[in-house]
């Protein structure tokens, strides 16, 4: 299991096994063993809150200790928190210089949970270091991602602090309005998982007797929030695999894919923002996926059957879906080289429309559009929903492998 982020899921409607980029540990039952029989090793990297300052017995009451109890015997949780330390290289007390930093790497974790920032926002660190916070945090994340164990990394927002907002040493608003947004940026830039502890613990000052460190009950809530995040991992920007696994139901998978359904697939799988922009189409007002049609249209991925009609219920042919996917690929990756050096003598080349030849050749060369037989494209036949999803799956796997 170690370091692997591939999950085998079955799309029952398609009877196809898909490889999706989610950590296998996310679906392990409490106390279960992985295929290798080894425990899943979780490294909790952080400051005094992780170390356990604020609880009576850190060995049993710190959030990593309580995380261990929640996750069970199938996991081994290591506490690598150090009081006073911060993520910034320029901080008075940089985590990079601690023994725990070295030990956390030698632990060779399968999962790394990083919760730093509470000390970074101290005025003595933040005034000069804020502009480098994302850079330094990203570097720290990548140190762990590059370990031989290839762990999944979870960036955790620090819990709130309940000092006066004008506190000169550690202004709480530095965390609430600045640091958390920068942490999200670091998580996105490194494609790491995100756990929002701040929201879960906001408006609960009773959990913070000294206004900074959670007590035993606060550490328990923190541990539960982290455990939920590990067992149900999410990213601020979901992967295409995540999107593919969470598509709306299409119904009869043997039925032909419609033009409206294609727009929905494109927008949802590739994470394009559904758009309320107006289109010239007069026949989409009653469409379930009207916003998706508009989104694909304004990006130039789909076009109408004429100037004012989209024909949302119309079935799509194999060459039409290929052209639309080709347009989408150009929108998503405008700097890619779309030159095809190979030549193909398709058996039914005469049936391929002139406007589709470039797209068909490119997607065939990439192994995304395969023929109904060797070098046979069958461009004019309609494409069933199940075959369309298979096609989309190849694109996702091609991109994410």
CSV table of C-alpha atoms in Angstrom, one decimal:
chain,number,residue,atom,x,y,z
A,1,UNK,CA,0.0,0.0,0.0
A,2,UNK,CA,2.9,2.3,0.9
A,3,UNK,CA,2.9,5.5,-1.2
A,4,UNK,CA,0.3,4.3,-3.6
A,5,UNK,CA,-2.5,6.7,-4.6
A,6,UNK,CA,-4.4,4.4,-6.9
A,7,UNK,CA,-7.8,3.1,-6.1
A,8,UNK,CA,-9.6,0.5,-8.1
A,9,UNK,CA,-13.2,1.4,-8.5
A,10,UNK,CA,-16.0,-0.3,-10.4
A,11,UNK,CA,-18.4,1.7,-12.5
A,12,UNK,CA,-21.2,-0.7,-12.3
A,13,UNK,CA,-23.1,0.8,-15.1
A,14,UNK,CA,-20.1,0.3,-17.4
A,15,UNK,CA,-18.7,-2.9,-15.9
A,16,UNK,CA,-15.3,-1.2,-16.3
A,17,UNK,CA,-12.6,-1.0,-13.7
A,18,UNK,CA,-11.3,2.5,-13.3
A,19,UNK,CA,-8.0,3.5,-11.7
A,20,UNK,CA,-8.7,6.6,-9.7
A,21,UNK,CA,-6.2,8.8,-7.9
A,22,UNK,CA,-7.3,8.5,-4.3
A,23,UNK,CA,-5.3,7.2,-1.4
A,24,UNK,CA,-6.1,3.6,-0.6
A,25,UNK,CA,-6.0,4.4,3.1
A,26,UNK,CA,-9.1,6.5,2.6
A,27,UNK,CA,-11.2,3.4,2.3
A,28,UNK,CA,-9.5,1.2,5.0
A,29,UNK,CA,-11.8,0.2,7.8
A,30,UNK,CA,-10.7,1.0,11.4
A,31,UNK,CA,-8.1,-1.6,12.5
A,32,UNK,CA,-7.8,-3.2,9.0
A,33,UNK,CA,-4.6,-4.3,7.5
A,34,UNK,CA,-3.5,-3.2,4.0
A,35,UNK,CA,-2.6,-5.8,1.4
A,36,UNK,CA,1.0,-5.9,2.7
A,37,UNK,CA,-0.2,-6.5,6.3
A,38,UNK,CA,1.8,-3.5,7.5
A,39,UNK,CA,0.4,-0.6,9.4
A,40,UNK,CA,-0.3,2.8,7.7
A,41,UNK,CA,2.2,5.2,9.2
A,42,UNK,CA,1.0,8.7,9.9
A,43,UNK,CA,3.4,11.5,10.7
A,44,UNK,CA,1.9,14.5,12.5
A,45,UNK,CA,4.2,17.5,11.8
A,46,UNK,CA,3.5,20.7,13.7
A,47,UNK,CA,4.2,23.0,16.6
A,48,UNK,CA,3.1,23.1,20.3
A,49,UNK,CA,-0.5,22.2,19.4
A,50,UNK,CA,0.7,19.0,17.8
A,51,UNK,CA,3.2,18.3,20.5
A,52,UNK,CA,0.5,18.5,23.1
A,53,UNK,CA,1.1,21.7,25.1
A,54,UNK,CA,-2.3,22.5,26.8
A,55,UNK,CA,-3.3,19.0,27.7
A,56,UNK,CA,-2.5,17.2,31.0
A,57,UNK,CA,-0.8,14.1,29.4
A,58,UNK,CA,0.4,14.6,25.8
A,59,UNK,CA,1.1,10.8,25.5
A,60,UNK,CA,-2.6,10.1,25.8
A,61,UNK,CA,-4.4,13.4,25.2
A,62,UNK,CA,-2.5,15.3,22.5
A,63,UNK,CA,-4.3,15.3,19.2
A,64,UNK,CA,-1.9,12.8,17.6
A,65,UNK,CA,-2.4,10.4,20.5
A,66,UNK,CA,-6.2,10.8,20.2
A,67,UNK,CA,-5.9,10.4,16.4
A,68,UNK,CA,-4.2,7.1,17.0
A,69,UNK,CA,-7.1,5.9,19.1
A,70,UNK,CA,-9.6,7.0,16.5
A,71,UNK,CA,-7.8,5.4,13.5
A,72,UNK,CA,-7.1,2.1,15.4
A,73,UNK,CA,-4.5,-0.6,15.2
A,74,UNK,CA,-4.2,-0.5,11.4
A,75,UNK,CA,-2.4,2.8,11.8
A,76,UNK,CA,0.8,4.0,13.5
A,77,UNK,CA,0.7,7.7,14.3
A,78,UNK,CA,3.9,9.5,15.1
A,79,UNK,CA,4.0,12.9,16.9
A,80,UNK,CA,6.6,15.2,15.4
A,81,UNK,CA,5.4,18.5,16.9
A,82,UNK,CA,7.8,21.0,18.4
A,83,UNK,CA,6.8,23.9,20.5
A,84,UNK,CA,7.7,27.4,19.3
A,85,UNK,CA,8.6,26.3,15.7
A,86,UNK,CA,7.3,27.6,12.4
A,87,UNK,CA,7.3,26.7,8.7
A,88,UNK,CA,9.2,29.9,7.6
A,89,UNK,CA,12.9,29.4,6.9
A,90,UNK,CA,13.3,33.0,8.3
A,91,UNK,CA,11.4,32.4,11.5
A,92,UNK,CA,13.1,32.8,14.8
A,93,UNK,CA,12.5,29.1,15.4
A,94,UNK,CA,12.3,27.3,12.0
A,95,UNK,CA,11.0,23.8,12.0
A,96,UNK,CA,13.6,22.9,9.5
A,97,UNK,CA,16.3,23.0,12.1
A,98,UNK,CA,14.6,20.6,14.6
A,99,UNK,CA,15.4,16.9,15.3
A,100,UNK,CA,11.7,16.2,14.8
A,101,UNK,CA,12.0,17.4,11.2
A,102,UNK,CA,14.7,14.8,10.5
A,103,UNK,CA,12.9,12.1,12.5
A,104,UNK,CA,9.7,12.6,10.7
A,105,UNK,CA,11.4,11.8,7.4
A,106,UNK,CA,13.2,8.8,8.8
A,107,UNK,CA,9.8,7.5,9.9
A,108,UNK,CA,9.0,7.0,6.2
A,109,UNK,CA,5.3,7.8,6.6
A,110,UNK,CA,2.5,6.8,4.3
A,111,UNK,CA,0.6,9.9,5.3
A,112,UNK,CA,2.0,13.3,6.4
A,113,UNK,CA,-0.3,15.7,8.3
A,114,UNK,CA,1.3,19.2,8.4
A,115,UNK,CA,-0.2,21.8,10.8
A,116,UNK,CA,2.1,24.8,11.0
A,117,UNK,CA,1.3,28.5,10.9
A,118,UNK,CA,0.3,29.4,14.5
A,119,UNK,CA,3.9,30.6,15.1
A,120,UNK,CA,4.5,31.9,11.6
A,121,UNK,CA,1.9,34.6,12.2
A,122,UNK,CA,3.9,36.1,15.1
A,123,UNK,CA,4.8,39.6,14.2
A,124,UNK,CA,8.5,38.9,14.5
A,125,UNK,CA,8.1,36.2,11.8
A,126,UNK,CA,5.2,37.4,9.7
A,127,UNK,CA,6.2,41.0,8.9
A,128,UNK,CA,9.3,39.9,7.0
A,129,UNK,CA,8.3,36.4,6.1
A,130,UNK,CA,4.7,36.6,4.8
A,131,UNK,CA,5.8,37.0,1.2
A,132,UNK,CA,7.8,33.7,1.4
A,133,UNK,CA,5.2,31.7,3.4
A,134,UNK,CA,3.8,29.8,0.4
A,135,UNK,CA,7.2,29.2,-1.0
A,136,UNK,CA,8.6,27.8,2.2
A,137,UNK,CA,5.4,25.7,3.0
A,138,UNK,CA,5.4,24.3,-0.5
A,139,UNK,CA,9.0,23.4,-0.1
A,140,UNK,CA,8.2,21.6,3.1
A,141,UNK,CA,5.4,19.7,1.5
A,142,UNK,CA,7.6,18.6,-1.4
A,143,UNK,CA,10.3,17.3,1.0
A,144,UNK,CA,7.8,14.8,2.3
A,145,UNK,CA,6.3,14.0,-1.1
A,146,UNK,CA,9.7,13.1,-2.4
A,147,UNK,CA,10.4,10.6,0.4
A,148,UNK,CA,10.9,7.0,-0.8
A,149,UNK,CA,7.6,6.1,0.9
A,150,UNK,CA,5.8,8.6,-1.4
A,151,UNK,CA,3.3,9.7,1.3
A,152,UNK,CA,0.0,11.4,0.8
A,153,UNK,CA,0.3,14.9,2.3
A,154,UNK,CA,-2.6,16.6,4.2
A,155,UNK,CA,-2.3,20.3,4.8
A,156,UNK,CA,-4.2,21.3,7.9
A,157,UNK,CA,-5.4,24.8,8.8
A,158,UNK,CA,-4.3,25.6,12.3
A,159,UNK,CA,-7.2,26.0,14.8
A,160,UNK,CA,-8.3,29.5,15.7
A,161,UNK,CA,-6.7,31.5,18.4
A,162,UNK,CA,-8.7,33.6,20.8
A,163,UNK,CA,-6.3,36.4,21.7
A,164,UNK,CA,-7.4,40.0,21.3
A,165,UNK,CA,-7.4,40.9,17.6
A,166,UNK,CA,-4.9,43.7,18.3
A,167,UNK,CA,-2.5,41.4,20.1
A,168,UNK,CA,1.0,42.7,19.0
A,169,UNK,CA,2.8,39.4,19.4
A,170,UNK,CA,0.4,37.1,17.5
A,171,UNK,CA,-2.4,39.0,15.8
A,172,UNK,CA,-5.3,36.4,15.3
A,173,UNK,CA,-6.3,38.1,12.1
A,174,UNK,CA,-3.0,37.2,10.5
A,175,UNK,CA,-4.2,33.7,10.7
A,176,UNK,CA,-7.9,34.2,9.9
A,177,UNK,CA,-7.5,36.5,6.9
A,178,UNK,CA,-4.0,35.9,5.6
A,179,UNK,CA,-2.3,32.6,6.6
A,180,UNK,CA,-5.2,30.3,5.9
A,181,UNK,CA,-5.6,31.6,2.4
A,182,UNK,CA,-1.9,31.2,1.8
A,183,UNK,CA,-2.0,27.6,3.2
A,184,UNK,CA,-4.8,26.8,0.7
A,185,UNK,CA,-2.6,28.1,-2.1
A,186,UNK,CA,0.3,25.9,-1.0
A,187,UNK,CA,-2.1,22.9,-0.8
A,188,UNK,CA,-3.4,23.6,-4.3
A,189,UNK,CA,0.0,24.2,-5.8
A,190,UNK,CA,1.3,20.9,-4.5
A,191,UNK,CA,-1.9,18.9,-5.2
A,192,UNK,CA,-2.1,18.1,-1.6
A,193,UNK,CA,-5.2,17.2,0.5
A,194,UNK,CA,-6.8,19.9,2.6
A,195,UNK,CA,-8.3,19.6,6.2
A,196,UNK,CA,-10.1,22.6,7.6
A,197,UNK,CA,-9.6,22.5,11.4
A,198,UNK,CA,-10.1,26.2,11.8
A,199,UNK,CA,-13.8,26.1,10.8
A,200,UNK,CA,-14.5,23.1,13.0
A,201,UNK,CA,-13.1,24.8,16.1
A,202,UNK,CA,-14.1,28.3,15.4
A,203,UNK,CA,-16.5,29.9,18.0
A,204,UNK,CA,-15.4,27.4,20.7
A,205,UNK,CA,-13.3,29.5,23.0
A,206,UNK,CA,-14.1,27.1,25.8
A,207,UNK,CA,-11.8,24.6,24.2
A,208,UNK,CA,-8.8,26.9,24.5
A,209,UNK,CA,-8.2,27.8,28.2
A,210,UNK,CA,-5.0,29.8,27.4
A,211,UNK,CA,-6.6,31.2,24.1
A,212,UNK,CA,-4.0,29.4,21.9
A,213,UNK,CA,-3.7,25.7,22.9
A,214,UNK,CA,-6.7,23.3,22.9
A,215,UNK,CA,-7.5,21.4,26.0
A,216,UNK,CA,-8.2,17.6,26.0
A,217,UNK,CA,-11.7,18.1,24.6
A,218,UNK,CA,-10.3,20.5,21.9
A,219,UNK,CA,-7.6,18.1,21.0
A,220,UNK,CA,-10.2,15.4,20.6
A,221,UNK,CA,-12.2,17.5,18.2
A,222,UNK,CA,-9.0,18.4,16.3
A,223,UNK,CA,-8.1,14.7,16.1
A,224,UNK,CA,-11.6,13.7,14.9
A,225,UNK,CA,-11.5,16.4,12.2
A,226,UNK,CA,-8.1,15.2,11.0
A,227,UNK,CA,-9.3,11.6,11.1
A,228,UNK,CA,-12.3,12.4,9.0
A,229,UNK,CA,-10.1,14.2,6.6
A,230,UNK,CA,-7.8,11.3,6.2
A,231,UNK,CA,-10.6,8.8,5.8
A,232,UNK,CA,-12.5,11.0,3.4
A,233,UNK,CA,-9.8,12.9,1.6
A,234,UNK,CA,-10.6,16.0,-0.4
A,235,UNK,CA,-8.7,18.6,-2.4
A,236,UNK,CA,-9.5,22.2,-2.9
A,237,UNK,CA,-9.3,21.5,-6.6
A,238,UNK,CA,-10.6,17.9,-7.1
A,239,UNK,CA,-8.7,15.8,-9.6
A,240,UNK,CA,-10.4,14.6,-12.8
A,241,UNK,CA,-10.6,11.2,-11.3
A,242,UNK,CA,-12.5,12.6,-8.4
A,243,UNK,CA,-14.9,14.4,-10.8
A,244,UNK,CA,-15.3,11.3,-12.9
A,245,UNK,CA,-16.3,9.3,-9.9
A,246,UNK,CA,-19.0,11.8,-8.9
A,247,UNK,CA,-20.8,12.4,-12.1
A,248,UNK,CA,-24.6,12.7,-12.1
A,249,UNK,CA,-26.5,9.5,-13.1
A,250,UNK,CA,-27.0,9.2,-16.8
A,251,UNK,CA,-29.5,6.4,-16.8
A,252,UNK,CA,-29.5,3.6,-19.5
A,253,UNK,CA,-25.9,3.2,-20.4
A,254,UNK,CA,-26.7,1.5,-23.7
A,255,UNK,CA,-28.6,4.6,-24.9
A,256,UNK,CA,-26.9,7.1,-27.1
A,257,UNK,CA,-25.2,10.0,-25.5
A,258,UNK,CA,-26.9,13.3,-26.2
A,259,UNK,CA,-25.3,16.7,-27.0
A,260,UNK,CA,-26.5,18.1,-23.7
A,261,UNK,CA,-25.1,15.1,-21.8
A,262,UNK,CA,-21.7,15.6,-23.5
A,263,UNK,CA,-21.6,19.2,-22.3
A,264,UNK,CA,-22.3,18.1,-18.8
A,265,UNK,CA,-19.5,15.5,-19.0
A,266,UNK,CA,-16.9,17.9,-20.3
A,267,UNK,CA,-17.7,20.6,-17.7
A,268,UNK,CA,-17.9,18.3,-14.7
A,269,UNK,CA,-15.0,16.0,-15.5
A,270,UNK,CA,-12.5,18.7,-16.5
A,271,UNK,CA,-13.6,21.0,-13.6
A,272,UNK,CA,-14.7,23.8,-15.8
A,273,UNK,CA,-16.9,26.3,-14.0
A,274,UNK,CA,-20.6,26.0,-15.0
A,275,UNK,CA,-21.5,29.3,-16.7
A,276,UNK,CA,-24.7,31.3,-16.6
A,277,UNK,CA,-23.6,33.2,-19.7
A,278,UNK,CA,-26.2,33.8,-22.3
A,279,UNK,CA,-26.0,31.8,-25.5
A,280,UNK,CA,-27.7,32.3,-28.9
A,281,UNK,CA,-29.5,29.0,-28.6
A,282,UNK,CA,-33.2,29.2,-28.3
A,283,UNK,CA,-33.8,25.5,-27.6
A,284,UNK,CA,-31.9,25.0,-24.3
A,285,UNK,CA,-34.1,26.8,-21.8
A,286,UNK,CA,-35.6,23.6,-20.4
A,287,UNK,CA,-32.3,21.7,-20.3
A,288,UNK,CA,-31.1,20.2,-17.0
A,289,UNK,CA,-27.6,21.1,-17.9
A,290,UNK,CA,-28.2,24.5,-19.4
A,291,UNK,CA,-25.3,26.1,-17.5
A,292,UNK,CA,-22.9,23.4,-18.6
A,293,UNK,CA,-24.0,23.9,-22.2
A,294,UNK,CA,-23.2,27.6,-21.8
A,295,UNK,CA,-19.9,26.9,-20.2
A,296,UNK,CA,-18.8,24.6,-23.0
A,297,UNK,CA,-20.1,27.0,-25.6
A,298,UNK,CA,-18.3,30.1,-24.3
A,299,UNK,CA,-15.1,28.2,-24.3
A,300,UNK,CA,-15.5,27.1,-27.9
A,301,UNK,CA,-15.8,23.4,-27.1
A,302,UNK,CA,-19.3,23.0,-28.5
A,303,UNK,CA,-21.1,24.7,-31.3
A,304,UNK,CA,-24.7,24.7,-32.5
A,305,UNK,CA,-26.3,22.8,-35.3
A,306,UNK,CA,-27.1,26.2,-36.8
A,307,UNK,CA,-26.9,29.8,-35.6
A,308,UNK,CA,-29.7,29.6,-33.0
A,309,UNK,CA,-30.1,25.9,-32.2
A,310,UNK,CA,-28.0,23.5,-30.1
A,311,UNK,CA,-30.3,20.4,-30.5
A,312,UNK,CA,-29.6,19.3,-26.9
A,313,UNK,CA,-31.4,15.9,-27.3
A,314,UNK,CA,-29.5,15.0,-30.5
A,315,UNK,CA,-27.3,12.0,-30.4
A,316,UNK,CA,-23.5,12.5,-31.0
A,317,UNK,CA,-21.5,10.6,-33.5
A,318,UNK,CA,-18.1,9.2,-32.9
A,319,UNK,CA,-16.4,11.9,-35.1
A,320,UNK,CA,-18.4,14.7,-33.4
A,321,UNK,CA,-17.4,13.7,-29.9
A,322,UNK,CA,-13.8,13.3,-31.0
A,323,UNK,CA,-13.8,16.9,-32.4
A,324,UNK,CA,-15.3,18.3,-29.2
A,325,UNK,CA,-12.8,16.5,-27.0
A,326,UNK,CA,-10.0,17.8,-29.2
A,327,UNK,CA,-11.3,21.3,-28.8
A,328,UNK,CA,-11.5,20.8,-25.0
A,329,UNK,CA,-8.0,19.5,-24.9
A,330,UNK,CA,-6.8,22.7,-26.7
A,331,UNK,CA,-8.7,24.8,-24.2
A,332,UNK,CA,-7.2,22.9,-21.2
A,333,UNK,CA,-3.6,22.7,-22.6
A,334,UNK,CA,-3.1,25.6,-25.1
A,335,UNK,CA,0.7,25.2,-25.0
A,336,UNK,CA,0.7,21.6,-25.9
A,337,UNK,CA,2.3,20.5,-29.2
A,338,UNK,CA,-0.6,19.0,-31.3
A,339,UNK,CA,1.6,17.8,-34.1
A,340,UNK,CA,1.1,14.2,-35.1
A,341,UNK,CA,4.1,12.7,-36.8
A,342,UNK,CA,2.6,9.2,-37.4
A,343,UNK,CA,0.4,8.6,-40.4
A,344,UNK,CA,-2.6,6.3,-40.4
A,345,UNK,CA,-4.4,4.8,-43.3
A,346,UNK,CA,-7.9,4.4,-41.9
A,347,UNK,CA,-10.0,1.8,-43.6
A,348,UNK,CA,-13.0,4.1,-43.7
A,349,UNK,CA,-11.0,7.3,-44.2
A,350,UNK,CA,-13.5,8.4,-46.9
A,351,UNK,CA,-16.3,8.5,-44.4
A,352,UNK,CA,-14.5,10.9,-42.0
A,353,UNK,CA,-15.6,14.4,-42.5
A,354,UNK,CA,-12.8,16.9,-43.5
A,355,UNK,CA,-13.5,18.9,-40.3
A,356,UNK,CA,-12.8,15.8,-38.1
A,357,UNK,CA,-9.7,14.4,-39.7
A,358,UNK,CA,-7.2,16.4,-37.5
A,359,UNK,CA,-9.0,15.6,-34.3
A,360,UNK,CA,-9.5,11.9,-35.1
A,361,UNK,CA,-5.9,11.5,-36.1
A,362,UNK,CA,-4.6,13.2,-32.9
A,363,UNK,CA,-6.8,11.3,-30.5
A,364,UNK,CA,-6.1,8.0,-32.2
A,365,UNK,CA,-2.4,8.7,-32.0
A,366,UNK,CA,-2.8,9.4,-28.3
A,367,UNK,CA,-4.6,6.1,-27.8
A,368,UNK,CA,-7.8,7.8,-26.6
A,369,UNK,CA,-10.1,7.2,-29.6
A,370,UNK,CA,-9.7,3.6,-30.7
A,371,UNK,CA,-11.3,2.1,-33.7
A,372,UNK,CA,-14.3,-0.2,-33.8
A,373,UNK,CA,-11.8,-2.4,-35.5
A,374,UNK,CA,-8.1,-2.0,-36.5
A,375,UNK,CA,-7.8,1.4,-38.3
A,376,UNK,CA,-11.6,1.5,-38.6
A,377,UNK,CA,-13.1,4.6,-37.0
A,378,UNK,CA,-16.8,4.3,-37.9
A,379,UNK,CA,-17.2,8.1,-37.7
A,380,UNK,CA,-20.8,8.4,-38.5
A,381,UNK,CA,-22.3,6.0,-35.9
A,382,UNK,CA,-23.7,7.3,-32.7
A,383,UNK,CA,-21.8,6.7,-29.5
A,384,UNK,CA,-23.6,5.1,-26.5
A,385,UNK,CA,-23.2,6.6,-23.1
A,386,UNK,CA,-21.1,3.7,-21.9
A,387,UNK,CA,-18.6,4.1,-24.7
A,388,UNK,CA,-18.5,7.9,-24.2
A,389,UNK,CA,-17.6,7.4,-20.5
A,390,UNK,CA,-14.9,4.8,-21.5
A,391,UNK,CA,-13.5,7.5,-23.9
A,392,UNK,CA,-13.5,10.0,-21.1
A,393,UNK,CA,-11.8,7.5,-18.7
A,394,UNK,CA,-9.0,7.0,-21.2
A,395,UNK,CA,-8.4,10.8,-21.3
A,396,UNK,CA,-8.3,11.0,-17.5
A,397,UNK,CA,-6.0,8.0,-17.2
A,398,UNK,CA,-3.8,9.3,-20.0
A,399,UNK,CA,-3.4,12.7,-18.2
A,400,UNK,CA,-3.0,11.5,-14.7
A,401,UNK,CA,-0.8,8.5,-15.0
